[in-house]
Amino acid sequence: MNVIGVGLGLIGGSMLLGLKKHYPNARFLGIDSKETHVKAAIDLNIISAEAEEEDFKTADLIIVSIPVDKAAGVISDYLNRIGAHTLIIDRGSTKEELCKALENHPKRHQFLAAHPIAGNEFSGPTAAIDHLFDHKTMIICEIEKTDPKLQNLALECFSKMNMKLRFMNPKAHNKHMAYVSHLSHISSFMLGKTVIDKEEDERNIFDLAGSGFESTVRLAKSNPKTWVPIFKQNKTFVIEALSEYISNLEHFKDDLLKDNYDGLDTKITNTNRVKEILEGIHN
Amino acid sequence: MNVIGVGLGLIGGSMLLGLKKHYPNARFLGIDSKETHVKAAIDLNIISAEAEEEDFKTADLIIVSIPVDKAAGVISDYLNRIGAHTLIIDRGSTKEELCKALENHPKRHQFLAAHPIAGNEFSGPTAAIDHLFDHKTMIICEIEKTDPKLQNLALECFSKMNMKLRFMNPKAHNKHMAYVSHLSHISSFMLGKTVIDKEEDERNIFDLAGSGFESTVRLAKSNPKTWVPIFKQNKTFVIEALSEYISNLEHFKDDLLKDNYDGLDTKITNTNRVKEILEGIHN
């Protein structure tokens, strides 16, 4: 099997390393907009060499892991250049705009829109690990639009990588992600900003911060080049989720202003259910 | 040395276990409003027996680890009953109201207001661990009001437990905590609520949640009986911090509504500084 990774960062690199474990005889090539990433990916044994123009014609699988604002253009271009048996898989965090953009492409059946629910706040090939996707969920959108033979290839790869599959349409995907992923990032970015802004006048506030603060702002380390395009492409649902979040915070503040401590207790008690939910993530 | 723990939950239990490592010959007794906690603390070797009335007269150290709304009454009562050489240490998460309440107590010099910056979302004696406070910060308020001999006893204990000391007044303590701790909890509680409310109509949203969501809502598992009294006692600073947080979220939403993606990029890039800050926590 010939595999090409387009984008060799945390996600792309981990995807290739995960596949390599289960397809030890496959050939892994790659490209990246950063020359240093290509070099690092070769040094780290993620790929054996940089992919050349003709490699795209003979590839079985092309895995595209680049910022979501670049994906539609890049994938459309590759679809024009690949052979008749090549499958292109996208793994971006938004799906509605991408699926819409590729809807009428004559080679739409050689494309699969997928989104692995895994990642962390680090980036680049050096952050890639071969077990990032083990037992994680892979959301697949519009599988019926992909050629059945190529569907099978993709499902075999995901199954070997021990991933759990969930099928949904691009709109449902984007809505769910606004709540369970994109909102978490905004809440964390703005928590970080609120505390950092305070720190400008008040030195040394940070050695007072404990593990609770650390956990809550972990995502604030995430890369704006990845996240701004996601917020942009998922604008409608992100604004919906963010508005509900702000409204909940306003109600919390109102309760506090009105000394309604029973109200706060009820809110928090109901939210403690998140325990069971988090346990659910691990099952 | 005779030590009594008043409140044998996560913090109280861990405090006693931490001391026990360095004072293996000391005698550890305790009480708790929950009879099951006393039993568990004995079973777990945190204390050897329940403390009786006369034990308070001969104790060297009484460590009070109870919800902040109970602390002033309980500590005032113990101060009336202890011997002349006993030190009472409080380790609650708010300090202004407590220090004010005890300000004119005739035995104020036998009390020390301290706050260890450590903890997690679990509770009860079974959650107690002997290294919870290793290399963590201990904030001490109004040390000058404590008898110098008793100051020395406390500082020796904290130093043996490898804690870093920070001295500040109760008001500064409460303000800093509003930003680096209390706000994190509110942001997490309300993030959990926003997503759970959505789940009521939309089943199965949660197996789509990844480690990012998990990290950001970890604190939403925290106990309302601990946290509502903290928010109440620190109402003014919590409202100030929460208002700034809401305002930052509103600005984020505005940028998104106005397609000001450069503005979002700048906000996030500046907030990425949180990386260095988090590294600071570990040094």
Coordinates of C-alpha atoms in Angstrom, one line a residue:
Chain A
M1 CA 0.0 0.0 0.0
N2 CA 1.2 3.5 -0.9
V3 CA 0.2 6.2 1.6
I4 CA 0.9 9.9 1.3
G5 CA 0.4 12.3 4.2
V6 CA -0.4 15.9 3.3
G7 CA 0.4 17.8 6.4
L8 CA 2.8 16.1 8.8
G9 CA 1.9 17.8 12.1
L10 CA 0.5 16.2 15.3
I11 CA -2.6 14.7 13.6
G12 CA -1.1 13.8 10.2
G13 CA 2.0 12.4 11.7
S14 CA 0.1 10.4 14.3
M15 CA -2.2 9.1 11.6
L16 CA 0.7 7.8 9.5
L17 CA 2.5 6.3 12.6
G18 CA -0.8 4.6 13.6
L19 CA -1.2 3.1 10.1
K20 CA 2.5 2.0 10.0
K21 CA 2.0 -0.2 13.1
H22 CA -0.7 -2.2 11.2
Y23 CA 0.7 -1.9 7.7
P24 CA 4.4 -2.5 8.3
N25 CA 5.0 -3.1 4.5
A26 CA 3.3 0.0 3.3
R27 CA 5.3 2.9 1.8
F28 CA 4.8 6.2 3.6
L29 CA 5.6 9.5 1.8
G30 CA 4.5 13.0 2.7
I31 CA 4.6 16.7 2.1
D32 CA 4.1 19.7 4.3
S33 CA 4.0 23.5 3.7
K34 CA 6.9 23.7 6.2
E35 CA 10.2 22.2 4.8
T36 CA 11.4 21.6 8.5
H37 CA 8.3 19.4 9.1
V38 CA 9.3 17.2 6.1
K39 CA 12.8 16.9 7.4
A40 CA 11.6 16.1 10.9
A41 CA 9.1 13.5 9.6
I42 CA 11.9 11.7 7.8
D43 CA 14.2 11.8 10.8
L44 CA 11.4 10.5 13.0
N45 CA 10.6 7.7 10.6
I46 CA 7.1 8.9 10.0
I47 CA 7.8 9.0 6.2
S48 CA 10.6 7.5 4.2
A49 CA 10.8 10.5 1.7
E50 CA 9.1 13.6 0.5
A51 CA 6.2 12.8 -2.0
E52 CA 6.8 13.8 -5.7
E53 CA 4.2 14.8 -8.2
E54 CA 4.0 11.2 -9.8
D55 CA 3.6 9.6 -6.4
F56 CA 0.1 11.1 -6.1
K57 CA -1.0 9.2 -9.2
T58 CA 0.0 5.8 -7.8
A59 CA -1.0 6.4 -4.1
D60 CA -3.7 4.2 -2.6
L61 CA -4.4 6.6 0.3
I62 CA -3.8 10.3 0.7
I63 CA -4.4 11.6 4.2
V64 CA -4.9 15.4 4.3
S65 CA -4.3 17.0 7.8
I66 CA -4.1 20.7 7.2
P67 CA -5.9 23.8 8.6
V68 CA -9.6 23.6 7.7
D69 CA -9.5 26.8 5.6
K70 CA -7.0 25.2 3.2
A71 CA -8.7 21.8 2.9
A72 CA -11.3 22.4 0.2
G73 CA -8.8 24.0 -2.3
V74 CA -6.1 21.4 -1.6
I75 CA -8.3 18.4 -1.8
S76 CA -10.1 19.6 -5.0
D77 CA -6.7 20.1 -6.6
Y78 CA -5.5 16.6 -5.6
L79 CA -8.7 15.0 -6.8
N80 CA -7.9 16.4 -10.2
R81 CA -4.4 14.8 -10.2
I82 CA -4.8 11.4 -8.6
G83 CA -5.2 8.0 -10.2
A84 CA -8.6 6.1 -10.5
H85 CA -8.0 4.0 -7.4
T86 CA -6.8 6.6 -4.9
L87 CA -8.8 7.5 -1.9
I88 CA -8.3 11.0 -0.2
I89 CA -9.3 11.2 3.4
D90 CA -9.7 14.5 5.2
R91 CA -9.5 14.6 9.0
G92 CA -10.4 18.3 9.7
S93 CA -12.5 19.5 12.6
T94 CA -15.3 21.1 10.4
K95 CA -17.2 19.4 7.7
E96 CA -20.1 21.4 6.4
E97 CA -18.2 23.9 4.2
L98 CA -15.8 21.2 2.9
C99 CA -18.5 18.7 1.9
K100 CA -20.4 21.5 0.2
A101 CA -17.3 22.7 -1.7
L102 CA -16.6 19.2 -3.0
E103 CA -20.3 18.2 -3.6
N104 CA -20.1 18.5 -7.4
H105 CA -16.5 17.5 -8.0
P106 CA -16.4 14.7 -10.7
K107 CA -14.2 12.6 -8.4
R108 CA -16.3 13.2 -5.2
H109 CA -16.5 9.4 -4.9
Q110 CA -12.7 9.2 -4.3
F111 CA -13.0 11.4 -1.2
L112 CA -14.0 10.5 2.4
A113 CA -14.7 13.2 5.1
A114 CA -13.5 11.9 8.5
H115 CA -12.8 13.5 11.9
P116 CA -10.9 11.6 14.6
I117 CA -11.8 12.8 18.1
A118 CA -8.3 12.9 19.4
G119 CA -5.5 15.5 19.7
N120 CA -3.9 17.6 22.3
E121 CA -2.5 21.1 22.6
F122 CA 0.9 20.3 21.0
S123 CA 1.8 20.5 17.4
G124 CA 4.3 19.5 14.7
P125 CA 5.8 16.1 13.7
T126 CA 7.7 15.8 17.0
A127 CA 4.4 15.7 18.8
A128 CA 3.1 12.8 16.7
I129 CA 2.6 9.4 18.5
D130 CA 1.5 6.1 17.1
H131 CA -1.3 5.5 19.6
L132 CA -3.1 8.9 19.5
F133 CA -6.1 7.3 17.8
D134 CA -6.3 4.0 19.7
H135 CA -9.9 3.4 20.9
K136 CA -10.9 7.0 19.9
T137 CA -14.0 7.9 17.9
M138 CA -13.8 8.5 14.2
I139 CA -16.8 10.5 12.8
I140 CA -17.4 9.9 9.2
C141 CA -19.7 12.1 7.1
E142 CA -21.6 11.3 4.0
I143 CA -20.0 7.8 3.6
E144 CA -22.6 7.0 0.9
K145 CA -21.0 9.5 -1.4
T146 CA -17.7 7.5 -1.4
D147 CA -17.1 4.6 -3.8
P148 CA -17.9 1.3 -1.9
K149 CA -14.5 -0.2 -2.6
L150 CA -12.7 2.9 -1.2
Q151 CA -15.1 2.9 1.8
N152 CA -13.9 -0.6 2.6
L153 CA -10.3 0.5 2.4
A154 CA -10.9 3.3 4.8
L155 CA -13.0 1.2 7.2
E156 CA -10.3 -1.5 7.3
C157 CA -7.7 1.1 8.2
F158 CA -9.8 2.6 11.0
S159 CA -10.8 -0.8 12.3
K160 CA -7.1 -1.9 12.4
M161 CA -6.3 1.3 14.3
N162 CA -9.0 0.2 16.9
M163 CA -11.2 3.3 16.2
K164 CA -14.9 3.5 17.1
L165 CA -17.0 4.7 14.1
R166 CA -19.8 7.2 14.2
F167 CA -21.7 8.2 11.0
M168 CA -23.5 11.6 10.7
N169 CA -24.2 14.3 8.3
P170 CA -21.8 17.3 8.1
K171 CA -24.3 19.7 9.7
A172 CA -24.9 17.5 12.7
H173 CA -21.1 17.0 13.0
N174 CA -20.5 20.7 13.1
K175 CA -23.3 21.4 15.6
H176 CA -22.1 18.7 18.1
M177 CA -18.4 19.8 17.7
A178 CA -19.4 23.4 18.5
Y179 CA -20.6 22.2 21.9
V180 CA -18.2 19.4 22.9
S181 CA -15.0 20.8 21.4
H182 CA -15.0 24.4 20.0
L183 CA -16.7 25.9 23.0
S184 CA -14.2 24.3 25.4
H185 CA -11.4 26.0 23.4
I186 CA -13.1 29.4 23.6
S187 CA -13.8 29.1 27.3
S188 CA -10.2 28.2 27.9
F189 CA -8.7 30.9 25.6
M190 CA -10.8 33.6 27.3
L191 CA -10.1 32.3 30.8
G192 CA -6.4 32.5 30.0
K193 CA -6.9 36.1 28.7
T194 CA -8.9 37.2 31.7
V195 CA -6.2 36.0 34.1
I196 CA -3.2 37.2 32.0
D197 CA -4.8 40.7 31.6
K198 CA -5.0 40.9 35.4
E199 CA -1.4 39.8 35.8
E200 CA -0.2 42.9 33.8
D201 CA -0.9 45.0 36.9
E202 CA -0.5 42.3 39.5
R203 CA 2.9 40.6 39.4
N204 CA 3.4 37.0 40.6
I205 CA -0.2 36.0 40.5
F206 CA 0.7 32.8 38.8
D207 CA 2.7 30.9 41.4
L208 CA -0.7 31.0 43.2
A209 CA -2.3 29.0 40.5
G210 CA -2.9 25.3 41.1
S211 CA -3.7 22.2 39.1
G212 CA -7.4 23.3 38.7
F213 CA -6.4 26.4 36.8
E214 CA -3.9 24.4 34.8
S215 CA -6.5 21.9 33.7
T216 CA -9.0 24.6 32.7
V217 CA -6.6 26.6 30.6
R218 CA -4.8 23.7 29.0
L219 CA -6.5 24.3 25.7
A220 CA -5.5 28.0 25.7
K221 CA -2.1 26.8 24.5
S222 CA -3.7 25.7 21.2
N223 CA -2.5 27.2 17.9
P224 CA -4.5 30.1 16.4
K225 CA -3.7 29.0 12.9
T226 CA -5.6 25.8 13.5
W227 CA -8.4 27.3 15.6
V228 CA -9.4 30.6 14.0
P229 CA -10.3 28.8 10.7
I230 CA -12.4 26.3 12.6
F231 CA -14.3 29.1 14.4
K232 CA -14.8 30.8 11.1
Q233 CA -16.1 27.7 9.3
N234 CA -18.4 26.8 12.1
K235 CA -19.4 30.3 12.9
T236 CA -23.2 29.8 13.2
F237 CA -23.1 26.9 15.6
V238 CA -20.1 28.3 17.6
I239 CA -22.0 31.6 18.1
E240 CA -25.1 29.5 19.3
A241 CA -23.0 27.5 21.8
L242 CA -21.1 30.6 23.0
S243 CA -24.3 32.6 23.5
E244 CA -25.8 29.8 25.6
Y245 CA -22.5 29.6 27.6
I246 CA -22.5 33.4 28.2
S247 CA -26.1 33.3 29.2
N248 CA -25.4 30.5 31.8
L249 CA -22.5 32.6 33.2
E250 CA -24.8 35.7 33.4
H251 CA -27.4 33.6 35.4
F252 CA -24.6 32.4 37.7
K253 CA -23.6 36.0 38.3
D254 CA -27.2 37.1 38.9
D255 CA -27.6 34.3 41.5
L256 CA -24.5 35.6 43.2
L257 CA -25.6 39.2 43.1
K258 CA -29.0 38.3 44.5
D259 CA -27.5 36.0 47.2
N260 CA -29.4 33.1 45.7
Y261 CA -27.1 30.4 47.0
D262 CA -29.7 27.7 46.8
G263 CA -29.9 28.4 43.1
L264 CA -26.1 28.1 42.7
D265 CA -26.2 24.8 44.7
T266 CA -28.8 23.4 42.4
K267 CA -27.0 24.4 39.2
I268 CA -23.7 22.9 40.5
T269 CA -25.4 19.7 41.8
N270 CA -27.0 19.2 38.4
T271 CA -23.7 19.8 36.6
N272 CA -21.9 17.2 38.8
R273 CA -23.6 14.7 36.4
V274 CA -20.6 15.5 34.2
K275 CA -18.8 12.8 36.3
E276 CA -20.9 10.0 34.7
I277 CA -20.4 11.6 31.3
L278 CA -16.6 11.8 31.6
E279 CA -16.6 8.1 32.7
G280 CA -18.6 7.5 29.5
I281 CA -15.8 8.9 27.5
H282 CA -13.5 6.1 28.8
N283 CA -15.9 3.3 28.0
Chain B
M1 CA 3.3 16.0 69.2
N2 CA -0.5 15.7 69.4
V3 CA -2.3 16.6 66.3
I4 CA -6.1 16.8 65.8
G5 CA -7.7 17.0 62.4
V6 CA -11.1 18.7 62.3
G7 CA -12.6 17.6 59.0
L8 CA -11.0 14.5 57.6
G9 CA -11.8 14.8 53.9
L10 CA -9.4 15.2 51.0
I11 CA -7.6 18.2 52.3
G12 CA -7.7 17.4 56.1
G13 CA -6.8 13.8 55.5
S14 CA -4.0 14.6 53.1
M15 CA -2.7 17.2 55.6
L16 CA -2.5 14.6 58.4
L17 CA -1.0 12.0 56.2
G18 CA 1.6 14.5 54.9
L19 CA 2.5 15.4 58.5
K20 CA 2.6 11.8 59.6
K21 CA 5.4 11.1 57.1
H22 CA 7.6 13.6 58.8
Y23 CA 6.4 13.2 62.4
P24 CA 6.1 9.4 62.7
N25 CA 6.0 9.6 66.5
A26 CA 3.2 12.1 66.6
R27 CA -0.3 11.1 67.7
F28 CA -3.1 11.8 65.2
L29 CA -6.7 12.1 66.3
G30 CA -9.6 13.6 64.4
I31 CA -13.3 14.4 64.2
D32 CA -15.7 14.9 61.3
S33 CA -19.3 15.9 61.0
K34 CA -19.8 12.6 59.1
E35 CA -19.4 9.5 61.3
T36 CA -18.4 7.4 58.2
H37 CA -15.5 9.8 57.6
V38 CA -14.1 9.1 61.1
K39 CA -14.4 5.4 60.6
A40 CA -12.8 5.5 57.2
A41 CA -10.0 7.8 58.5
I42 CA -9.2 5.2 61.2
D43 CA -9.4 2.3 58.7
L44 CA -7.0 4.2 56.4
N45 CA -4.6 4.9 59.2
I46 CA -5.0 8.7 58.9
I47 CA -5.9 8.9 62.6
S48 CA -5.6 6.4 65.4
A49 CA -8.9 7.3 67.1
E50 CA -11.7 9.9 67.3
A51 CA -10.7 13.0 69.3
E52 CA -12.5 13.5 72.7
E53 CA -13.2 16.8 74.4
E54 CA -10.2 16.6 76.7
D55 CA -7.8 15.9 73.7
F56 CA -8.4 19.5 72.5
K57 CA -6.9 20.9 75.7
T58 CA -3.6 18.9 75.3
A59 CA -3.3 19.2 71.5
D60 CA -0.3 20.9 70.0
L61 CA -1.8 21.4 66.6
I62 CA -5.5 21.5 65.4
I63 CA -5.9 21.5 61.7
V64 CA -9.4 22.7 60.6
S65 CA -10.4 21.6 57.1
I66 CA -14.1 22.3 56.8
P67 CA -16.3 24.3 54.4
V68 CA -15.5 28.0 54.7
D69 CA -19.0 29.0 55.9
K70 CA -18.5 26.8 59.0
A71 CA -14.9 27.8 59.8
A72 CA -15.3 31.1 61.8
G73 CA -17.9 29.6 64.3
V74 CA -16.0 26.3 64.7
I75 CA -12.6 27.9 65.2
S76 CA -13.9 30.6 67.6
D77 CA -15.4 27.8 69.7
Y78 CA -12.2 25.7 69.7
L79 CA -10.1 28.8 70.6
N80 CA -12.3 29.1 73.8
R81 CA -11.6 25.5 74.7
I82 CA -7.9 24.8 73.9
G83 CA -4.9 24.9 76.2
A84 CA -2.4 27.8 76.3
H85 CA 0.1 26.1 73.9
T86 CA -2.3 24.9 71.2
L87 CA -2.1 26.2 67.6
I88 CA -5.2 26.1 65.4
I89 CA -4.5 26.2 61.6
D90 CA -7.3 26.9 59.1
R91 CA -6.7 25.9 55.5
G92 CA -9.8 27.2 53.8
S93 CA -10.0 28.8 50.4
T94 CA -11.3 32.3 51.6
K95 CA -9.6 34.4 54.3
E96 CA -11.1 37.9 54.5
E97 CA -14.3 37.1 56.4
L98 CA -12.6 34.5 58.6
C99 CA -9.8 36.8 59.7
K100 CA -12.3 39.6 60.3
A101 CA -14.5 37.3 62.5
L102 CA -11.6 36.3 64.6
E103 CA -9.9 39.7 64.8
N104 CA -10.9 40.5 68.3
H105 CA -10.9 37.0 69.8
P106 CA -8.8 37.0 73.0
K107 CA -6.9 33.9 71.7
R108 CA -6.4 35.3 68.1
H109 CA -2.6 34.7 68.7
Q110 CA -3.2 30.9 68.8
F111 CA -4.6 30.9 65.3
L112 CA -3.0 30.8 61.9
A113 CA -4.8 31.4 58.6
A114 CA -3.3 29.3 55.8
H115 CA -4.3 28.1 52.4
P116 CA -2.5 25.3 50.6
I117 CA -2.8 25.6 46.8
A118 CA -3.5 22.0 46.1
G119 CA -6.4 19.8 45.8
N120 CA -8.4 18.0 43.1
E121 CA -12.1 17.3 42.2
F122 CA -12.4 14.3 44.6
S123 CA -13.5 14.3 48.2
G124 CA -13.6 12.3 51.4
P125 CA -10.9 10.5 53.5
T126 CA -10.5 7.8 50.8
A127 CA -9.2 10.5 48.4
A128 CA -6.5 11.7 50.9
I129 CA -2.9 11.1 49.8
D130 CA 0.3 11.8 51.7
H131 CA 2.0 13.8 49.0
L132 CA -0.8 16.2 48.0
F133 CA 1.1 19.2 49.3
D134 CA 4.6 18.3 48.3
H135 CA 6.2 21.3 46.6
K136 CA 2.9 23.2 46.5
T137 CA 2.4 26.8 47.6
M138 CA 1.1 27.6 51.1
I139 CA -0.4 31.1 51.4
I140 CA -0.3 32.5 54.9
C141 CA -2.3 35.5 56.0
E142 CA -1.6 37.9 58.8
I143 CA 1.3 35.8 60.2
E144 CA 2.2 38.7 62.5
K145 CA -1.0 38.1 64.5
T146 CA 0.1 34.6 65.5
D147 CA 2.3 34.0 68.6
P148 CA 6.0 33.7 67.4
K149 CA 6.5 30.3 69.0
L150 CA 3.4 29.0 67.3
Q151 CA 4.5 30.6 64.0
N152 CA 7.7 28.6 64.3
L153 CA 5.8 25.3 64.8
A154 CA 3.6 26.0 61.8
L155 CA 6.6 27.0 59.6
E156 CA 8.5 23.9 60.6
C157 CA 5.6 21.7 59.6
F158 CA 5.2 23.3 56.2
S159 CA 8.9 23.3 55.6
K160 CA 9.1 19.6 56.4
M161 CA 6.3 19.0 54.0
N162 CA 8.3 20.8 51.3
M163 CA 5.8 23.6 50.8
K164 CA 6.7 27.0 49.3
L165 CA 5.5 29.8 51.5
R166 CA 3.8 33.1 50.3
F167 CA 2.7 35.8 52.8
M168 CA -0.2 38.2 52.0
N169 CA -3.1 40.0 53.5
P170 CA -6.5 38.3 53.5
K171 CA -7.9 40.8 50.9
A172 CA -5.1 40.2 48.4
H173 CA -5.5 36.5 49.0
N174 CA -9.2 36.6 48.1
K175 CA -8.6 38.7 45.1
H176 CA -5.9 36.5 43.6
M177 CA -7.9 33.4 44.3
A178 CA -11.0 34.8 42.5
Y179 CA -8.9 34.9 39.3
V180 CA -6.7 31.8 39.5
S181 CA -9.0 29.4 41.2
H182 CA -12.7 30.5 41.7
L183 CA -13.2 31.7 38.2
S184 CA -11.8 28.4 36.8
H185 CA -14.4 26.6 38.7
I186 CA -17.3 28.7 37.5
S187 CA -16.1 28.5 33.9
S188 CA -16.0 24.8 34.2
F189 CA -19.4 24.4 36.0
M190 CA -21.1 26.5 33.4
L191 CA -19.4 24.8 30.4
G192 CA -20.6 21.5 31.8
K193 CA -24.1 22.9 32.2
T194 CA -24.2 24.3 28.7
V195 CA -23.3 21.0 27.2
I196 CA -25.5 18.9 29.5
D197 CA -28.5 21.2 28.7
K198 CA -28.0 20.5 25.0
E199 CA -27.7 16.8 25.6
E200 CA -31.3 16.7 26.9
D201 CA -32.6 17.0 23.4
E202 CA -29.6 15.5 21.6
R203 CA -28.8 12.0 22.7
N204 CA -25.3 10.5 22.5
I205 CA -23.5 13.8 22.1
F206 CA -21.0 12.7 24.7
D207 CA -19.2 9.9 23.0
L208 CA -18.1 12.7 20.7
A209 CA -16.3 14.5 23.4
G210 CA -12.5 14.2 23.6
S211 CA -9.8 14.9 26.1
G212 CA -10.0 18.7 25.5
F213 CA -13.6 18.8 26.8
E214 CA -12.6 16.5 29.6
S215 CA -9.8 18.7 30.8
T216 CA -11.9 21.8 30.6
V217 CA -14.9 20.4 32.6
R218 CA -12.8 18.4 35.1
L219 CA -13.6 21.0 37.9
A220 CA -17.3 20.7 37.2
K221 CA -17.2 17.5 39.3
S222 CA -16.4 19.6 42.4
N223 CA -18.7 19.6 45.4
P224 CA -21.3 22.4 45.7
K225 CA -21.1 22.2 49.5
T226 CA -17.5 23.3 49.3
W227 CA -17.8 25.8 46.5
V228 CA -21.1 27.7 47.1
P229 CA -19.8 29.0 50.5
I230 CA -16.5 30.0 48.8
F231 CA -18.3 32.0 46.1
K232 CA -20.5 33.5 48.8
Q233 CA -17.6 34.6 51.0
N234 CA -15.6 35.9 48.1
K235 CA -18.6 37.4 46.3
T236 CA -17.2 40.8 45.4
F237 CA -14.0 39.6 43.8
V238 CA -15.7 36.6 42.2
I239 CA -18.2 39.0 40.5
E240 CA -15.4 41.2 39.4
A241 CA -13.5 38.3 37.8
L242 CA -16.6 36.7 36.3
S243 CA -17.7 40.1 34.8
E244 CA -14.3 40.4 33.1
Y245 CA -14.5 36.9 31.8
I246 CA -18.0 37.4 30.4
S247 CA -16.8 40.6 28.8
N248 CA -13.9 38.8 27.1
L249 CA -16.3 36.1 25.8
E250 CA -18.6 38.8 24.5
H251 CA -15.7 40.5 22.6
F252 CA -14.8 37.1 21.2
K253 CA -18.4 36.6 20.0
D254 CA -18.4 40.2 18.5
D255 CA -15.2 39.5 16.6
L256 CA -16.8 36.3 15.2
L257 CA -20.1 38.1 14.3
K258 CA -18.1 40.8 12.5
D259 CA -15.8 38.3 10.8
N260 CA -12.8 40.0 12.5
Y261 CA -10.6 36.9 12.3
D262 CA -7.4 38.9 12.7
G263 CA -8.8 40.1 16.0
L264 CA -9.4 36.5 17.1
D265 CA -5.9 35.5 16.0
T266 CA -4.3 38.3 18.0
K267 CA -6.4 37.4 21.1
I268 CA -5.4 33.7 20.9
T269 CA -1.8 34.4 20.1
N270 CA -1.5 36.7 23.2
T271 CA -3.2 34.0 25.3
N272 CA -0.7 31.3 24.1
R273 CA 1.6 33.0 26.7
V274 CA -0.2 30.8 29.2
K275 CA 2.3 28.1 28.1
E276 CA 5.1 29.9 29.9
I277 CA 2.8 30.5 32.9
L278 CA 1.9 26.9 33.2
E279 CA 5.5 26.0 33.0
G280 CA 6.0 28.4 35.8
I281 CA 3.6 26.4 38.0
H282 CA 6.0 23.5 37.8
N283 CA 9.1 25.4 38.7

